[in-house]
XYZ file of C-alpha atoms in Angstrom:
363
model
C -4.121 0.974 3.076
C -1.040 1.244 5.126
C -1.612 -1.699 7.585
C -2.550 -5.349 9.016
C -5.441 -3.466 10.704
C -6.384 -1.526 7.656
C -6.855 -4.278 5.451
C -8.784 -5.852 8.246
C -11.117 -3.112 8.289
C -12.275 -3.104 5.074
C -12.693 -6.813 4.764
C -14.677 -6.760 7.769
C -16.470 -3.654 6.338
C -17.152 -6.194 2.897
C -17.799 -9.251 4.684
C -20.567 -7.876 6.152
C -22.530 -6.193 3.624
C -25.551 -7.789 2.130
C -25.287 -10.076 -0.704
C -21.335 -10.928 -0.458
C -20.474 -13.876 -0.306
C -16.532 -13.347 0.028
C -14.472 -10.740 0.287
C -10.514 -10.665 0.422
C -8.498 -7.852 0.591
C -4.468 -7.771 -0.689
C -2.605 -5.912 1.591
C 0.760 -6.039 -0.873
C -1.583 -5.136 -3.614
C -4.023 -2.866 -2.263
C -6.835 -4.767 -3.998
C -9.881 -6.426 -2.995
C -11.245 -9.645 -4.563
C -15.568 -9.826 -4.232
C -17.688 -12.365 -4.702
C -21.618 -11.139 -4.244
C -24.801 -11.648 -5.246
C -25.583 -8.921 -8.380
C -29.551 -8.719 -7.533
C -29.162 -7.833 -3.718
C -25.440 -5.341 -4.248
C -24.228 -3.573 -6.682
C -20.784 -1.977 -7.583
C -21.925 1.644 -6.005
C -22.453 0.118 -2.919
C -19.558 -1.643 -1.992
C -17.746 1.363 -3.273
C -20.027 3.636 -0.347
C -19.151 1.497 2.578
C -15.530 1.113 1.480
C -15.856 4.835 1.516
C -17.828 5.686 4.808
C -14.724 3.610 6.879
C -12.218 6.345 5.393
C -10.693 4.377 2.508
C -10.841 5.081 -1.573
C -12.456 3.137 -4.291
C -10.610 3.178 -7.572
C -11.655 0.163 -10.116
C -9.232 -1.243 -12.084
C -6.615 1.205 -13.557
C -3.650 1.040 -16.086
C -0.908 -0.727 -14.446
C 1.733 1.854 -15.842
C -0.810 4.780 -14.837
C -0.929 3.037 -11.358
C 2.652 2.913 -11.166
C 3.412 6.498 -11.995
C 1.272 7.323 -9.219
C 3.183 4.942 -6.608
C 5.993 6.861 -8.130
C 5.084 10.424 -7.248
C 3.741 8.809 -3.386
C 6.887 7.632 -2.667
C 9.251 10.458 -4.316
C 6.969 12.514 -1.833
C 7.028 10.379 0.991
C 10.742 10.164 0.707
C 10.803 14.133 0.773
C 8.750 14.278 3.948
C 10.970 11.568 5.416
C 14.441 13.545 5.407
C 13.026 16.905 6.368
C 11.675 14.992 9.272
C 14.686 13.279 9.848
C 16.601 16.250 9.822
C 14.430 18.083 12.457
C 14.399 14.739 14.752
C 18.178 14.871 15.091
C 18.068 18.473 16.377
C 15.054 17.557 18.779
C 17.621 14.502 19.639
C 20.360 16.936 20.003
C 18.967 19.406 22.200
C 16.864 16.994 24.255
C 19.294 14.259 24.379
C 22.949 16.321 23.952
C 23.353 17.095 27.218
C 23.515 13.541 28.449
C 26.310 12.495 26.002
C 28.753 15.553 27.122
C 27.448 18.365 24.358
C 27.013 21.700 26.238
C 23.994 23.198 24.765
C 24.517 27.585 25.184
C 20.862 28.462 25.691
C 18.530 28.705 28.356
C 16.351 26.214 29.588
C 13.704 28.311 27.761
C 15.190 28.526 24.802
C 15.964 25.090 24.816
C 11.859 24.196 25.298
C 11.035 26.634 22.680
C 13.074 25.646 19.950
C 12.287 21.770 20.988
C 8.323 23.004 20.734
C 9.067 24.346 17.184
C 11.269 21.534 15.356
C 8.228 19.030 16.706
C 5.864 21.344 15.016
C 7.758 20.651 11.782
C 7.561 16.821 12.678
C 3.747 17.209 12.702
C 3.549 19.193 9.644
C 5.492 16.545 7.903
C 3.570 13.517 9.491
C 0.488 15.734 9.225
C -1.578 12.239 7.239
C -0.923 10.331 10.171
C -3.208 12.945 11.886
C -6.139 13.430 8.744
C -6.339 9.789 8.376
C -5.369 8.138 12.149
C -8.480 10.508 13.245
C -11.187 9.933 10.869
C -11.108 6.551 11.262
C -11.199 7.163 15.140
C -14.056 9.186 15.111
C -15.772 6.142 12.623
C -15.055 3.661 15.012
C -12.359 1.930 12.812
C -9.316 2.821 14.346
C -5.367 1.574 12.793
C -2.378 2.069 13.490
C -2.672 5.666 12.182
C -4.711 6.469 14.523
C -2.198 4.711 17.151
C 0.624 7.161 16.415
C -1.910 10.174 15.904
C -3.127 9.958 19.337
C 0.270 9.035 21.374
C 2.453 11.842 19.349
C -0.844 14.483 20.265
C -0.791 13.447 23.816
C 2.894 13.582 24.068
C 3.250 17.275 21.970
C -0.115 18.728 24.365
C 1.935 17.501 27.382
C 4.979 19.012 26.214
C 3.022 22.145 25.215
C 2.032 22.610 29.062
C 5.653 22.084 30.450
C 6.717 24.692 28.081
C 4.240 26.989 29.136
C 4.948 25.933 32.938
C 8.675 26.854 32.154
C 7.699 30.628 31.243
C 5.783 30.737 34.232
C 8.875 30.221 36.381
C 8.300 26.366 36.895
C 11.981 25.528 34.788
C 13.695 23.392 37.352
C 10.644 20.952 37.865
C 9.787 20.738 34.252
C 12.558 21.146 31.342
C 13.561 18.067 31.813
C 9.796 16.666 31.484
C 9.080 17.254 27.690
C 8.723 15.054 24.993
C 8.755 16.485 22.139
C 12.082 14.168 20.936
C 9.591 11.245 21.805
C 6.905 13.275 19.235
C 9.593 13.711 16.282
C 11.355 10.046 16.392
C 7.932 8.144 16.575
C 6.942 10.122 13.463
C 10.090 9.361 11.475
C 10.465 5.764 12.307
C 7.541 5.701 11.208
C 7.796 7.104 7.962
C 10.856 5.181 7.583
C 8.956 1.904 7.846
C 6.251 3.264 5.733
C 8.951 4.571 3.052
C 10.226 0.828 2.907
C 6.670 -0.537 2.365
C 6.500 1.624 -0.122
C 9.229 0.458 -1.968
C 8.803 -3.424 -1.317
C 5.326 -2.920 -3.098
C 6.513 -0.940 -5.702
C 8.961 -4.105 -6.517
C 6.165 -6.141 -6.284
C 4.075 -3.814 -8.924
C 7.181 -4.197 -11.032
C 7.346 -7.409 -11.219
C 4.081 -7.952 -11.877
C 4.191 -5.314 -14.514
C 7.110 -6.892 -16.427
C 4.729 -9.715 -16.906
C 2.536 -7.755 -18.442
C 4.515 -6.319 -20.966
C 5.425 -9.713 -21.799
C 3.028 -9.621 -24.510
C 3.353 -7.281 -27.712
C 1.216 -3.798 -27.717
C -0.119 -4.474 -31.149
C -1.560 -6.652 -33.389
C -1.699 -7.974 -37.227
C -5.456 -9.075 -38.200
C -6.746 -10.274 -41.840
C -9.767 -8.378 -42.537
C -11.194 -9.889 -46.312
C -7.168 -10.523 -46.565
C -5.787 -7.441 -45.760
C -3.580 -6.841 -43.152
C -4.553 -4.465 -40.761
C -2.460 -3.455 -37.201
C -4.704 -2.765 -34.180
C -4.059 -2.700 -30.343
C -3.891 -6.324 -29.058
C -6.604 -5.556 -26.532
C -8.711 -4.690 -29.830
C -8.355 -8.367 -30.395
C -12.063 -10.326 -30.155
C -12.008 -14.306 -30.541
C -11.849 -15.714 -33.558
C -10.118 -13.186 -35.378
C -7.456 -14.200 -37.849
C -4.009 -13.026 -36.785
C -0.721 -12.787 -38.456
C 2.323 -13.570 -36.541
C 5.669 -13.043 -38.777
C 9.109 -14.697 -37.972
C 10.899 -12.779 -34.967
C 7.218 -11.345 -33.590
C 5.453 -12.335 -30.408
C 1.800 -13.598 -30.162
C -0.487 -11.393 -28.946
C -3.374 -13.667 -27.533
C -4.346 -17.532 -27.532
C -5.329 -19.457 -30.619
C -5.286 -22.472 -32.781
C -2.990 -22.268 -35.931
C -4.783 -22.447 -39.307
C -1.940 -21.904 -41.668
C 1.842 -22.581 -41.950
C 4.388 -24.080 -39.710
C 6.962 -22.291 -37.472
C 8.800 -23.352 -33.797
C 8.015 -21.038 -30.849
C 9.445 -20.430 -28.464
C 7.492 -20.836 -25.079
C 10.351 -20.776 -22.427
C 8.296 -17.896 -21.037
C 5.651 -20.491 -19.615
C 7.308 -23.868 -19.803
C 10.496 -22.742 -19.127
C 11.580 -25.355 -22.073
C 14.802 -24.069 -23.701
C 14.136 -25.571 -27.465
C 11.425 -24.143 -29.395
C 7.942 -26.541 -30.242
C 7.209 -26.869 -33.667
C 3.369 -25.563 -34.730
C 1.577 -26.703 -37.873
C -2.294 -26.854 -38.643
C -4.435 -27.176 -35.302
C -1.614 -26.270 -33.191
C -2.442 -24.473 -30.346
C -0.295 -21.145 -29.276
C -0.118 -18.556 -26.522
C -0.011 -15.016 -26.351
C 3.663 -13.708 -25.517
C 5.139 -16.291 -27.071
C 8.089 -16.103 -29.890
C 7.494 -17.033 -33.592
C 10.911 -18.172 -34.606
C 11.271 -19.723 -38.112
C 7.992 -19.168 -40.429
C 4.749 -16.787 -40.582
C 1.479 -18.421 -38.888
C -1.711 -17.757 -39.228
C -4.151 -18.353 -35.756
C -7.461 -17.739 -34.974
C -7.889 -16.293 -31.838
C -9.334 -18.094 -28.841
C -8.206 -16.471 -26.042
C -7.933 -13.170 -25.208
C -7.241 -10.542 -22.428
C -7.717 -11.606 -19.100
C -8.493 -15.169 -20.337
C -4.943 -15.840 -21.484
C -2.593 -17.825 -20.209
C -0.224 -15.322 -19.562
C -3.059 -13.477 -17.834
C -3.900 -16.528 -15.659
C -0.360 -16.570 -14.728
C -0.172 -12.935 -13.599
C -3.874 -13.806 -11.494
C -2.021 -16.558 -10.134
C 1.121 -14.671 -9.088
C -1.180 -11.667 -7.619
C -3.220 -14.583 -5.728
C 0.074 -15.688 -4.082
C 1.089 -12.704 -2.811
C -2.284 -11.899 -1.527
C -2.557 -15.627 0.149
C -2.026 -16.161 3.980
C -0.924 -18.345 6.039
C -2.495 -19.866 9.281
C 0.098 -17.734 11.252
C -1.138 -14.388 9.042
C -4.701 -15.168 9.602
C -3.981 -14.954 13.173
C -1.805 -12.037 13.138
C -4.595 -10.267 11.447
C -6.965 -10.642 13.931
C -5.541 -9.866 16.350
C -4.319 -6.269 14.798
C -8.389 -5.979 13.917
C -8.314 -5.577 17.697
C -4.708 -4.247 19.053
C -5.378 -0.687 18.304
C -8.768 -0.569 20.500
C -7.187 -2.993 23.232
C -4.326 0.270 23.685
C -6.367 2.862 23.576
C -8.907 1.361 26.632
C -5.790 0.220 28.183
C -4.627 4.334 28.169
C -7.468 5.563 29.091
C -8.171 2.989 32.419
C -4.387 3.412 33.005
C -5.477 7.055 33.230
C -8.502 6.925 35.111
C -6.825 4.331 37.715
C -4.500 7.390 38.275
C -6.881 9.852 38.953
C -8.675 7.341 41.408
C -5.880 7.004 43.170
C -6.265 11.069 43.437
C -2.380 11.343 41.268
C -2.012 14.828 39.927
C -3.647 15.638 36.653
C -0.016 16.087 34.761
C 1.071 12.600 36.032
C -1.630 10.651 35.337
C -1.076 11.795 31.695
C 2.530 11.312 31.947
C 1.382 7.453 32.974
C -1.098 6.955 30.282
C-alpha cells in the first residue's frame, strides 16, 4: 500500500465481506487488524478479496526478514529515483533551457526526439506506477497510482502526436506544445515522495524492532534439574527458568527461588532496581542484577508485557484522528471525482465542437 486511498480500499474491501465484524488497516504499518466470525470466513478468504482488489496477503513474518525486504525496496527505489532524476533535468533542460537564456544547437526535431526518448526512460523507471495504477483501474478501485498512470499516459500520447506532427512539417505550431518535461517531473516527484515514505516507515519498523530485541534470544530451563538452553519462543508456561546475575528475562513469571533486584527501567522507567524474593512477579526483558532466580513462567510471547507494549505502540501509530478519518474518505473518493471531472471536461470540449488535440490538451 502506497496511499490514503489504498488503505481505504482494502478496508472497504474487508468491511464488507461476510462475517467481519471490524476491519482496520495501518497505513504506517502495512497491516490489517480483523475481527470476524470463524464459522461464516475463514483466513483464505479474506486473503482472496484482499487479492482480487490488486493488493498482497503475507501473514505475519519475521520482523528482521520483513525488514531486509524494506531494505532491498528502498535501495531499489532509491536507484530508480536518481536515474529518473537525472533524465528529468535533461527533459527540463531542453524543454525549459531556452526560456532561461541556454541556446540549445539542435533542431526543433531533434529537440522533440530526444525529449520523446529521455520520457521513455522516465516511464521505464516509473514503469509500477503503470502495472499497479492500471489494474486497480480496470477493478474499479482506482489510487493515486492510477492518478499519475493515467495523466503521465495522456500527457506522453499527446506529446507522441506533436512529435509526429513535427516530422510531418507541422514544427512551428507544435514544438512548443509537448509535454514530455510535464511526463518526467510528475514521475520523479513522485518517487521522491514515495522514497521518503519509504524511509519514515522504515524508522518506524526500527523502532519497533528495537523493542523487540529488547528481550534475550535464548533461554535457561530446568528439566528434572538440569539446565538446558532453548530459544525463548520455545518457552511454554510454567516452565522453570534460570535467570543468572547480569542476564535478562526472557518471558513473564512468578519467582520460586532466591532473591535478586531487577532492573525494570525498560517499562517503569524507575532508575533503582526492585528487589524480587519468593512470589515475586517479573517481566521478560528485564535485568537480573545481584543474585540467580528461579521463575516459573506465566507469560509468554505475544502475552508479555513487553509484547503488549509493542501492540500498544503499533496501535498508536495505526490510530486516527477525527481529522484523518475525514481525510480518508474523502481520498476513497478523490481519485474517481478527477477522473469524471477529465473526462466531462473533455466531452464539454468536443460539444462545444473544439478540435480533437485541444480538447485533450484541456482535459
Amino acid at each position: 500500500m502506497t496511499c490514503a486511498s489504498c488503505s481505504s480500499a482494502v478496508e472497504r474491501t474487508l468491511n464488507k465481506l461476510e462475517g467481519v465484524d471490524l476491519a482496520q488497516v495501518n497505513l504506517a504499518t502495512e497491516t490489517a487488524t480483523i475481527s470476524f466470525d470463524e464459522g461464516s470466513l475463514d483466513l483464505d478468504k479474506i486473503k482472496a478479496a484482499v487479492k482480487r482488489i490488486g493488493y498482497g496477503v503475507n501473514e505475519a513474518i519475521d520482523p528482521k526478514a520483513k525488514e531486509e525486504e524494506r531494505k532491498r525496496e528502498l535501495k531499489d527505489l532509491g536507484h530508480r529515483l536518481i536515474i529518473n532524476a537525472i533524465l528529468t533535468v535533461a527533459l527540463m533542460t531542453l524543454s525549459m533551457g531556452s526560456m532561461i537564456g541556454l541556446n540549445l544547437p539542435v533542431s526543433a526535431l531533434t529537440n522533440a526526439l530526444l525529449q520523446m526518448a529521455l520520457a521513455t526512460g522516465t516511464l521505464i523507471g516509473g514503469s509500477a506506477f503503470f502495472t499497479k495504477g492500471y489494474t486497480l483501474l480496470f477493478r474499479r478501485e482506482p489510487n493515486m497510482d492510477s492518478l499519475v498512470a493515467i495523466g503521465t499516459t495522456a500527457s506522453y500520447l499527446y506529446s507522441v502526436w506533436g512529435v509526429v506532427q513535427i516530422i510531418l512539417g507541422d514544427a512551428t505550431a507544435l514544438h512548443h506544445h509537448l509535454y514530455f518535461e510535464g511526463v518526467g517531473m510528475i514521475l520523479t516527484l513522485v518517487m521522491l515522495g514515495r522514497y521518503l515514505e519509504h524511509r519514515s516507515k522504515g524508522k518506524t519498523g526500527e523502532a519497533i524492532g528495537k523493542l523487540m530485541e529488547l528481550a534475550p534470544q535464548t533461554a535457561t530451563i530446568l528439566v528434572n534439574g538440569e539446565q538446558k538452553t532453548i530459544d525463548a519462543s520455545e518457552v511454554k508456561v510454567d516452565d522453570i527458568i534460570l535467570v543468572k546475575p547480569g542476564e535478562k528475562l526472557p518471558v513473564d513469571g512468578f519467582v520460586i527461588s532466591g532473591h535478586s533486584a531487577i532492573d525494570e527501567s525498560l517499562l517503569t522507567g524507575e532508575s533503582i532496581p526492585v528487589e524480587k524474593s519468593l512470589g515475586s512477579e517479573v517481566y521478560a526483558a528485564t535485568l537480573n542484577t545481584t543474585g540467580a532466580l528461579q521463575y516459573r513462567a506465566s507469560k509468554v510471547g505475544s502475552d508479555t508485557a513487553l509484547a503488549n507494549i509493542i501492540t500498544l505502540v503499533q496501535q498508536a501509530q495505526g490510530s486516527k484522528a477525527p481529522i484523518a478519518r475525514i481525510a480518508d474518505k474523502i481520498s476513497g473518493i478523490f481519485v474517481p471525482i478527477v477522473i469524471a471531472i477529465a473526462f466531462v471536461t473533455f466531452a464539454g470540449w468536443m460539444l462545444a465542437k473544439a478540435p480533437f488535440d485541444l480538447a485533450i490538451l484541456r482535459a
